[in-house]
Amino acid sequence: MRSRTANWFECKVRYEKVQEDGLQKKVTEQYVVDALSFSEAEQRIMEEMSQYISGEFEITDVRKAPYKEVFFDDADMSDRYFKAKLQFITIDERTEKEKRSNVTYLVQAATFDGAVKNINEVMGSTMIDYEKSNIAETKIIDVFEYVKKEEKPEYEK
């Protein structure tokens, strides 16, 4: 289990997909990419999808994702993504009142219970008091992290 903070963008991709019965059907699938801007997000999703889709496809939507972090689960069966809203609980020292702030995470897991377990695993290592206010499965197919390419020197000495 690992978590990653980044600039996340949700991207929708429309293309013709071969169904189990052999027929082709237009589908729109949702993916998440790590990028610095909307234009970079669109470029990255086009690069990623061109490796998986042989025909034409179009990017129908790119929007800033609300996720503070993505909790990745490296288990083979963890192929679903859950949107988790947590409330962080703090006490205002001046007024001594409880203050709650909402934070949204994307959690990779095989099941709903696995998502809860993964949240507890990551958050259990922190000193933050929190409550899970909502956990729901998303339609996200995959998440593409930014991977730094090997930098090559401009010239060799």
Backbone as ProteinMPNN parsed JSONL, in Angstrom:
{"seq_chain_A": "MRSRTANWFECKVRYEKVQEDGLQKKVTEQYVVDALSFSEAEQRIMEEMSQYISGEFEITDVRKAPYKEVFFDDADMSDRYFKAKLQFITIDERTEKEKRSNVTYLVQAATFDGAVKNINEVMGSTMIDYEKSNIAETKIIDVFEYVKKEEKPEYEK", "coords_chain_A": {"N_chain_A": [[0.854, -1.178, 0.0], [0.655, 2.11, -0.939], [0.797, 5.69, -1.014], [0.161, 8.633, -2.988], [0.728, 11.977, -3.595], [-0.287, 14.406, -5.893], [-0.954, 16.35, -8.894], [-3.97, 15.67, -9.968], [-5.965, 14.672, -12.735], [-9.119, 14.03, -14.149], [-10.02, 12.183, -16.945], [-12.016, 11.648, -19.807], [-12.462, 9.185, -22.24], [-13.445, 8.397, -25.467], [-14.228, 5.717, -27.573], [-14.29, 2.988, -29.999], [-15.001, -0.136, -28.821], [-14.267, -3.584, -28.696], [-16.667, -5.871, -27.89], [-17.527, -8.618, -25.617], [-19.071, -10.353, -27.12], [-18.033, -10.042, -29.608], [-18.88, -7.929, -31.164], [-18.559, -4.453, -32.089], [-18.673, -1.542, -30.07], [-19.426, 1.816, -29.272], [-17.847, 3.328, -26.574], [-17.446, 5.197, -23.534], [-14.895, 5.827, -21.417], [-13.468, 6.378, -18.173], [-10.516, 7.822, -16.95], [-7.64, 8.543, -14.863], [-5.06, 10.9, -14.672], [-1.766, 12.044, -13.822], [-0.714, 15.279, -13.946], [0.568, 18.558, -14.842], [-0.992, 20.521, -15.947], [-4.069, 21.259, -17.741], [-3.679, 20.931, -20.514], [-1.377, 19.333, -20.556], [-2.404, 17.088, -19.26], [-4.278, 16.205, -21.153], [-2.536, 15.588, -23.267], [-0.994, 13.558, -22.045], [-2.93, 11.558, -21.527], [-3.646, 10.923, -24.101], [-1.237, 9.839, -25.07], [-0.976, 7.604, -23.35], [-3.342, 6.13, -23.928], [-3.046, 5.574, -26.627], [-1.403, 3.406, -26.631], [-3.03, 1.324, -25.955], [-5.363, 1.378, -27.46], [-6.266, 0.581, -30.69], [-7.635, 1.767, -32.809], [-9.295, 4.844, -33.768], [-9.75, 7.437, -31.317], [-11.269, 9.734, -29.002], [-10.761, 12.471, -26.788], [-13.055, 13.351, -24.528], [-13.497, 14.828, -22.273], [-11.758, 16.696, -19.834], [-10.943, 17.229, -16.597], [-10.145, 18.842, -13.486], [-9.292, 16.756, -10.875], [-10.726, 15.952, -7.676], [-9.066, 14.778, -5.795], [-6.937, 14.546, -3.031], [-4.91, 12.769, -2.559], [-3.818, 9.635, -3.989], [-4.394, 6.375, -3.029], [-2.602, 3.657, -3.599], [-2.883, 0.179, -4.295], [-0.971, -2.579, -4.575], [-1.718, -5.184, -5.03], [-2.656, -7.92, -7.147], [-5.407, -8.37, -7.645], [-6.614, -5.958, -7.138], [-8.387, -3.981, -8.79], [-10.213, -1.96, -8.911], [-11.511, 1.362, -8.236], [-12.123, 3.57, -5.567], [-13.876, 6.359, -4.35], [-13.161, 8.226, -1.62], [-14.383, 10.065, 1.027], [-13.108, 11.775, 3.672], [-13.349, 13.051, 6.976], [-11.422, 15.271, 8.658], [-10.694, 15.792, 12.012], [-10.279, 18.418, 14.178], [-9.389, 20.406, 17.038], [-10.245, 23.641, 17.799], [-8.037, 25.745, 19.27], [-8.505, 28.233, 20.424], [-11.338, 28.606, 20.657], [-12.062, 26.159, 21.558], [-13.692, 24.432, 20.202], [-14.885, 21.744, 18.179], [-13.598, 21.166, 14.977], [-14.219, 20.339, 11.63], [-12.813, 19.158, 8.653], [-13.205, 18.439, 5.253], [-11.753, 15.965, 3.179], [-10.861, 14.501, 0.112], [-10.085, 11.332, -1.215], [-8.656, 8.986, -3.558], [-9.0, 5.59, -3.752], [-7.469, 2.551, -4.347], [-8.591, -0.748, -4.708], [-9.73, -4.182, -4.364], [-12.243, -4.735, -3.413], [-15.055, -3.234, -1.65], [-14.707, -3.522, 1.148], [-11.965, -3.958, 1.126], [-11.106, -1.428, 0.318], [-11.808, 0.116, 2.555], [-10.102, -1.086, 4.416], [-7.615, -0.399, 3.294], [-7.682, 2.399, 3.523], [-7.725, 2.636, 6.324], [-5.241, 1.515, 6.856], [-3.387, 3.338, 5.671], [-4.129, 5.797, 6.89], [-3.945, 5.103, 9.536], [-1.307, 5.264, 10.185], [-0.892, 7.868, 10.718], [-1.239, 10.777, 12.863], [-3.676, 11.92, 12.851], [-7.008, 12.629, 13.722], [-9.879, 11.197, 12.37], [-12.878, 10.663, 10.428], [-14.682, 8.425, 8.375], [-16.661, 9.654, 5.947], [-17.9, 9.09, 3.549], [-17.763, 6.511, 1.167], [-17.411, 5.389, -2.044], [-17.744, 3.388, -4.981], [-16.089, 4.108, -8.033], [-16.252, 4.889, -11.597], [-13.84, 4.76, -12.709], [-11.322, 3.511, -14.771], [-8.51, 3.217, -14.857], [-5.449, 4.516, -13.38], [-2.949, 6.752, -14.216], [0.211, 7.339, -13.306], [2.695, 9.929, -13.142], [5.752, 9.246, -14.587], [9.066, 9.767, -14.309], [11.136, 10.273, -17.021], [14.232, 8.871, -18.105], [16.793, 11.139, -17.919], [18.715, 12.428, -20.494], [21.967, 13.558, -21.154], [22.623, 16.672, -22.848], [24.883, 16.782, -24.354], [27.8, 14.746, -24.687], [30.778, 14.506, -22.86]], "CA_chain_A": [[0.0, 0.0, 0.0], [1.405, 3.354, -1.007], [-0.039, 6.823, -1.395], [0.888, 9.583, -3.822], [0.153, 13.301, -3.786], [0.055, 14.942, -7.209], [-2.041, 17.077, -9.553], [-4.728, 14.629, -10.66], [-6.99, 15.094, -13.681], [-9.994, 12.975, -14.661], [-10.155, 12.287, -18.398], [-12.946, 10.706, -20.433], [-12.001, 8.775, -23.562], [-14.505, 7.728, -26.235], [-13.689, 4.923, -28.67], [-15.014, 1.757, -30.3], [-14.421, -1.248, -28.079], [-14.795, -4.894, -29.075], [-17.365, -6.477, -26.757], [-17.319, -10.054, -25.443], [-19.753, -11.078, -28.196], [-17.331, -9.784, -30.86], [-19.372, -6.705, -31.805], [-17.933, -3.212, -31.645], [-19.61, -0.597, -29.486], [-18.814, 3.057, -28.784], [-17.861, 3.43, -25.118], [-16.704, 6.296, -22.931], [-14.281, 5.345, -20.186], [-12.861, 7.425, -17.366], [-9.169, 7.554, -16.468], [-7.041, 9.619, -14.08], [-3.637, 11.088, -14.962], [-1.005, 13.02, -13.06], [-0.196, 16.272, -14.886], [0.699, 19.905, -14.288], [-1.983, 21.418, -16.537], [-5.092, 20.597, -18.547], [-3.116, 20.522, -21.8], [-0.49, 18.194, -20.309], [-3.27, 15.946, -18.954], [-4.805, 15.714, -22.429], [-1.418, 14.977, -23.993], [-0.609, 12.313, -21.369], [-3.945, 10.515, -21.714], [-3.549, 10.507, -25.509], [-0.068, 8.957, -25.161], [-1.275, 6.35, -22.65], [-4.4, 5.385, -24.61], [-2.581, 5.108, -27.936], [-0.763, 2.104, -26.423], [-4.068, 0.32, -25.694], [-6.45, 1.46, -28.435], [-5.679, 0.531, -32.037], [-8.356, 2.65, -33.719], [-9.421, 6.248, -33.388], [-10.406, 7.753, -30.054], [-11.29, 11.164, -28.727], [-10.821, 12.882, -25.387], [-14.3, 14.118, -24.47], [-13.548, 15.678, -21.077], [-10.612, 16.741, -18.928], [-11.273, 18.112, -15.473], [-9.308, 18.704, -12.292], [-9.859, 15.774, -9.948], [-10.747, 16.482, -6.311], [-8.333, 13.907, -4.884], [-5.717, 15.039, -2.394], [-3.928, 11.717, -2.791], [-4.311, 8.344, -4.452], [-3.849, 5.255, -2.267], [-2.435, 2.537, -4.521], [-2.76, -1.167, -3.752], [-0.235, -3.319, -5.592], [-2.235, -6.552, -5.17], [-3.138, -8.198, -8.506], [-6.873, -8.316, -7.731], [-7.079, -4.593, -6.858], [-8.605, -3.365, -10.092], [-11.301, -0.987, -8.806], [-11.143, 2.594, -7.544], [-13.167, 4.074, -4.693], [-13.75, 7.746, -3.922], [-13.365, 8.238, -0.17], [-14.401, 11.37, 1.68], [-12.79, 11.683, 5.088], [-13.431, 14.3, 7.731], [-10.371, 15.417, 9.654], [-11.258, 16.431, 13.196], [-9.319, 19.176, 14.982], [-9.991, 21.252, 18.073], [-9.788, 25.026, 17.733], [-7.472, 26.046, 20.587], [-9.078, 29.469, 20.953], [-12.748, 28.433, 21.028], [-12.195, 24.797, 22.065], [-14.748, 23.749, 19.46], [-14.453, 20.757, 17.196], [-13.652, 21.647, 13.598], [-14.079, 19.24, 10.684], [-12.501, 19.55, 7.284], [-13.38, 17.313, 4.342], [-10.678, 15.687, 2.237], [-11.241, 13.401, -0.765], [-8.997, 10.466, -1.672], [-8.991, 7.909, -4.47], [-8.436, 4.398, -3.12], [-7.486, 1.363, -5.196], [-8.845, -1.973, -3.953], [-10.519, -5.183, -5.083], [-13.599, -4.717, -2.87], [-15.374, -2.122, -0.751], [-14.019, -3.792, 2.418], [-10.544, -3.73, 0.878], [-10.889, 0.02, 0.301], [-11.849, 0.549, 3.963], [-8.855, -1.587, 5.015], [-6.508, 0.405, 2.775], [-7.782, 3.724, 4.159], [-7.291, 2.491, 7.714], [-3.804, 1.242, 6.86], [-2.649, 4.575, 5.396], [-4.447, 6.824, 7.884], [-3.537, 4.621, 10.854], [0.084, 5.643, 10.428], [-0.858, 9.306, 11.002], [-1.769, 11.172, 14.175], [-4.872, 12.705, 12.567], [-8.324, 12.048, 14.027], [-10.699, 11.303, 11.164], [-14.036, 9.791, 10.242], [-15.016, 8.154, 6.974], [-18.017, 10.161, 5.764], [-18.494, 8.488, 2.358], [-16.892, 5.719, 0.304], [-18.228, 4.9, -3.158], [-16.991, 2.917, -6.133], [-16.11, 5.015, -9.183], [-16.198, 4.24, -12.905], [-12.467, 4.938, -13.195], [-10.731, 2.277, -15.286], [-7.105, 3.134, -14.461], [-4.766, 5.744, -12.983], [-1.608, 6.81, -14.798], [1.113, 8.216, -12.566], [3.804, 10.498, -13.905], [7.012, 8.533, -14.4], [10.136, 10.594, -14.855], [11.947, 9.588, -18.023], [15.675, 9.02, -17.906], [17.296, 12.352, -18.556], [19.937, 12.217, -21.248], [22.702, 14.839, -21.284], [22.555, 17.269, -24.184], [26.109, 16.397, -25.06], [28.71, 13.914, -23.904], [32.137, 15.085, -22.854]], "C_chain_A": [[0.889, 1.228, 0.0], [0.458, 4.471, -1.404], [0.818, 7.821, -2.165], [0.092, 10.867, -3.967], [0.621, 13.831, -5.131], [-1.085, 15.84, -7.678], [-2.79, 16.072, -10.406], [-5.8, 15.247, -11.541], [-7.798, 13.879, -14.109], [-10.203, 13.225, -16.153], [-11.141, 11.237, -18.895], [-12.504, 10.471, -21.867], [-13.116, 7.993, -24.238], [-13.872, 7.007, -27.422], [-14.561, 3.698, -28.902], [-14.283, 0.592, -29.661], [-15.078, -2.546, -28.531], [-15.381, -5.533, -27.817], [-17.085, -7.979, -26.699], [-17.973, -10.874, -26.552], [-19.135, -10.81, -29.576], [-17.774, -8.524, -31.59], [-18.629, -5.492, -31.25], [-18.998, -2.254, -31.156], [-18.834, 0.635, -29.026], [-18.958, 3.104, -27.273], [-17.112, 4.692, -24.707], [-16.207, 5.797, -21.586], [-13.555, 6.48, -19.489], [-11.511, 6.953, -16.824], [-8.689, 8.749, -15.654], [-5.558, 9.678, -14.426], [-3.059, 12.152, -14.044], [-0.398, 13.987, -14.067], [-0.136, 17.634, -14.209], [-0.377, 20.859, -14.796], [-3.002, 20.595, -17.327], [-4.499, 20.097, -19.861], [-2.151, 19.348, -21.63], [-1.309, 16.942, -20.008], [-3.829, 15.349, -20.245], [-3.714, 15.012, -23.238], [-1.051, 13.629, -23.372], [-1.635, 11.209, -21.59], [-3.927, 10.036, -23.164], [-2.37, 9.541, -25.69], [-0.37, 7.592, -24.532], [-2.275, 5.51, -23.437], [-3.948, 4.875, -25.971], [-1.853, 3.766, -27.825], [-1.793, 0.984, -26.312], [-5.165, 0.27, -26.749], [-5.843, 1.501, -29.833], [-6.358, 1.499, -33.001], [-8.341, 4.09, -33.241], [-10.096, 6.367, -32.032], [-10.389, 9.256, -29.872], [-11.375, 11.39, -27.222], [-12.044, 13.791, -25.283], [-14.378, 15.05, -23.265], [-12.238, 15.567, -20.319], [-10.989, 17.712, -17.825], [-10.356, 17.827, -14.3], [-10.011, 17.751, -11.336], [-9.77, 16.315, -8.518], [-9.854, 15.73, -5.329], [-7.073, 14.572, -4.348], [-4.585, 14.059, -2.65], [-4.626, 10.516, -3.404], [-3.608, 7.283, -3.616], [-3.807, 4.054, -3.207], [-2.281, 1.232, -3.758], [-2.127, -2.019, -4.847], [-0.69, -4.767, -5.754], [-2.841, -6.73, -6.565], [-4.648, -8.017, -8.657], [-7.438, -6.906, -7.528], [-7.226, -3.815, -8.153], [-9.757, -2.362, -10.089], [-10.805, 0.226, -8.024], [-12.357, 3.127, -6.792], [-12.848, 5.511, -4.307], [-14.101, 7.781, -2.433], [-13.311, 9.666, 0.35], [-14.163, 11.145, 3.166], [-12.953, 13.052, 5.716], [-12.314, 14.288, 8.762], [-10.929, 16.248, 10.801], [-10.135, 17.11, 13.977], [-10.087, 19.994, 16.012], [-9.383, 22.641, 17.948], [-9.322, 25.407, 19.137], [-8.12, 27.272, 21.226], [-10.503, 29.246, 21.462], [-13.025, 27.073, 21.662], [-13.353, 24.04, 21.415], [-14.131, 22.804, 18.446], [-14.628, 21.342, 15.791], [-13.414, 20.45, 12.685], [-13.769, 19.795, 9.301], [-12.553, 18.3, 6.409], [-12.204, 17.198, 3.382], [-11.095, 14.458, 1.437], [-9.998, 12.66, -1.246], [-9.541, 9.495, -2.711], [-8.256, 6.68, -3.959], [-8.581, 3.21, -4.061], [-7.674, 0.138, -4.305], [-9.652, -2.936, -4.807], [-11.98, -5.13, -4.67], [-13.802, -3.472, -2.015], [-14.645, -2.301, 0.583], [-12.516, -3.594, 2.289], [-10.208, -2.253, 0.864], [-10.87, 0.57, 1.724], [-10.551, 0.143, 4.664], [-7.672, -0.728, 4.577], [-6.511, 1.816, 3.364], [-7.261, 3.643, 5.583], [-5.784, 2.262, 7.814], [-2.993, 2.519, 6.661], [-2.886, 5.602, 6.509], [-4.027, 6.405, 9.298], [-2.107, 4.983, 11.193], [0.229, 7.136, 10.695], [-1.42, 9.573, 12.397], [-3.087, 11.933, 14.031], [-6.119, 11.94, 13.0], [-9.196, 12.26, 12.792], [-11.897, 10.368, 11.259], [-14.236, 9.604, 8.75], [-16.459, 8.625, 6.772], [-18.698, 9.555, 4.533], [-17.421, 7.719, 1.589], [-17.781, 5.133, -0.786], [-17.33, 4.459, -4.302], [-17.159, 3.906, -7.284], [-16.135, 4.193, -10.475], [-14.801, 4.368, -13.519], [-11.88, 3.584, -13.57], [-9.288, 2.114, -14.809], [-6.577, 4.517, -14.093], [-3.353, 5.676, -13.538], [-0.781, 7.841, -14.036], [2.16, 8.785, -13.508], [5.055, 9.703, -13.564], [8.089, 9.345, -15.088], [10.981, 9.766, -15.814], [13.414, 9.833, -17.713], [16.148, 10.262, -18.66], [18.622, 12.043, -19.237], [20.672, 13.568, -21.351], [22.626, 15.335, -22.718], [23.773, 16.908, -25.007], [26.962, 15.565, -24.121], [30.077, 14.545, -23.981], [33.13, 14.083, -23.361]], "O_chain_A": [[1.774, 1.364, 0.845], [-0.56, 4.231, -2.053], [2.04, 7.854, -2.017], [-1.06, 10.858, -4.401], [1.799, 13.716, -5.469], [-2.055, 16.061, -6.953], [-2.298, 15.663, -11.458], [-6.461, 16.212, -11.157], [-7.235, 12.822, -14.397], [-10.524, 14.339, -16.568], [-11.109, 10.084, -18.463], [-12.213, 11.407, -22.61], [-13.665, 7.051, -23.667], [-13.09, 7.588, -28.176], [-15.456, 3.401, -28.111], [-13.103, 0.36, -29.923], [-16.293, -2.604, -28.724], [-14.69, -5.712, -26.814], [-16.483, -8.542, -27.614], [-17.497, -11.958, -26.891], [-19.644, -11.286, -30.591], [-17.115, -8.095, -32.537], [-18.143, -5.495, -30.119], [-20.081, -2.155, -31.734], [-17.741, 0.527, -28.47], [-20.057, 2.939, -26.744], [-16.255, 5.189, -25.439], [-16.992, 5.396, -20.727], [-13.086, 7.422, -20.128], [-11.383, 5.841, -16.312], [-9.259, 9.836, -15.742], [-4.879, 8.652, -14.472], [-3.765, 13.035, -13.559], [0.351, 13.57, -14.95], [-0.714, 17.837, -13.141], [-0.651, 21.881, -14.168], [-2.82, 19.398, -17.549], [-4.777, 18.973, -20.281], [-2.113, 18.458, -22.479], [-0.952, 15.85, -20.451], [-3.851, 14.13, -20.41], [-3.955, 13.957, -23.824], [-0.82, 12.66, -24.096], [-1.269, 10.055, -21.814], [-4.17, 8.858, -23.425], [-2.498, 8.535, -26.388], [-0.057, 6.552, -25.112], [-2.078, 4.306, -23.597], [-4.428, 3.835, -26.423], [-1.703, 3.063, -28.825], [-1.468, -0.179, -26.548], [-5.823, -0.757, -26.918], [-5.005, 2.353, -30.128], [-5.712, 2.0, -33.922], [-7.506, 4.498, -32.435], [-10.901, 5.521, -31.643], [-9.602, 9.965, -30.501], [-11.979, 10.606, -26.489], [-12.073, 14.87, -25.874], [-15.213, 15.953, -23.226], [-11.677, 14.48, -20.179], [-11.314, 18.871, -18.085], [-9.853, 16.715, -14.141], [-11.19, 17.926, -11.028], [-8.841, 17.053, -8.19], [-9.886, 16.023, -4.133], [-6.255, 15.092, -5.106], [-3.451, 14.454, -2.922], [-5.849, 10.39, -3.351], [-2.382, 7.282, -3.504], [-4.846, 3.501, -3.568], [-1.634, 1.181, -2.712], [-2.695, -2.16, -5.93], [-0.102, -5.507, -6.543], [-3.461, -5.811, -7.101], [-5.111, -7.556, -9.7], [-8.634, -6.692, -7.731], [-6.324, -3.087, -8.565], [-10.226, -1.958, -11.153], [-9.837, 0.151, -7.267], [-13.473, 3.134, -7.313], [-11.709, 5.844, -3.979], [-15.206, 7.409, -2.04], [-12.331, 10.382, 0.147], [-14.909, 10.426, 3.83], [-12.725, 14.079, 5.075], [-12.26, 13.414, 9.628], [-11.56, 17.282, 10.582], [-9.168, 16.467, 14.385], [-11.285, 20.237, 15.866], [-8.163, 22.802, 17.987], [-10.111, 25.395, 20.083], [-8.264, 27.331, 22.447], [-10.835, 29.653, 22.576], [-14.093, 26.857, 22.235], [-13.919, 23.122, 22.01], [-13.033, 23.021, 17.933], [-15.661, 21.928, 15.467], [-12.519, 19.643, 12.931], [-14.376, 20.764, 8.845], [-12.022, 17.249, 6.768], [-11.722, 18.194, 2.842], [-11.614, 13.491, 1.995], [-9.0, 13.268, -1.63], [-10.739, 9.215, -2.743], [-7.042, 6.712, -3.757], [-9.681, 2.9, -4.518], [-7.007, -0.004, -3.279], [-10.193, -2.557, -5.846], [-12.864, -5.44, -5.469], [-12.853, -2.754, -1.699], [-14.039, -1.36, 1.094], [-11.863, -3.122, 3.22], [-9.146, -1.854, 1.342], [-10.02, 1.392, 2.064], [-9.971, 0.929, 5.413], [-6.824, -0.371, 5.394], [-5.451, 2.363, 3.669], [-6.455, 4.472, 6.006], [-5.132, 2.751, 8.736], [-2.029, 2.765, 7.387], [-1.937, 6.206, 7.008], [-3.782, 7.256, 10.153], [-1.732, 5.005, 12.365], [1.344, 7.626, 10.88], [-2.005, 8.688, 13.023], [-3.562, 12.53, 14.997], [-6.274, 10.759, 12.69], [-9.248, 13.358, 12.237], [-11.924, 9.426, 12.051], [-13.989, 10.515, 7.96], [-17.381, 8.06, 7.36], [-19.927, 9.506, 4.468], [-16.312, 8.214, 1.387], [-18.775, 4.466, -0.499], [-16.293, 5.067, -4.566], [-18.236, 4.468, -7.482], [-16.051, 2.965, -10.448], [-14.612, 4.113, -14.708], [-11.933, 2.633, -12.79], [-8.88, 1.025, -14.407], [-7.165, 5.541, -14.44], [-2.648, 4.683, -13.362], [-1.032, 9.044, -14.109], [2.471, 8.194, -14.543], [5.378, 9.51, -12.392], [8.034, 9.581, -16.295], [11.476, 8.695, -15.462], [13.787, 10.857, -17.141], [15.931, 10.408, -19.862], [19.53, 11.471, -18.633], [20.046, 14.596, -21.61], [22.572, 14.554, -23.668], [23.686, 16.748, -26.225], [26.849, 15.676, -22.9], [30.488, 15.054, -25.024], [34.323, 14.377, -23.432]]}, "name": "protein", "num_of_chains": 1, "seq": "MRSRTANWFECKVRYEKVQEDGLQKKVTEQYVVDALSFSEAEQRIMEEMSQYISGEFEITDVRKAPYKEVFFDDADMSDRYFKAKLQFITIDERTEKEKRSNVTYLVQAATFDGAVKNINEVMGSTMIDYEKSNIAETKIIDVFEYVKKEEKPEYEK"}
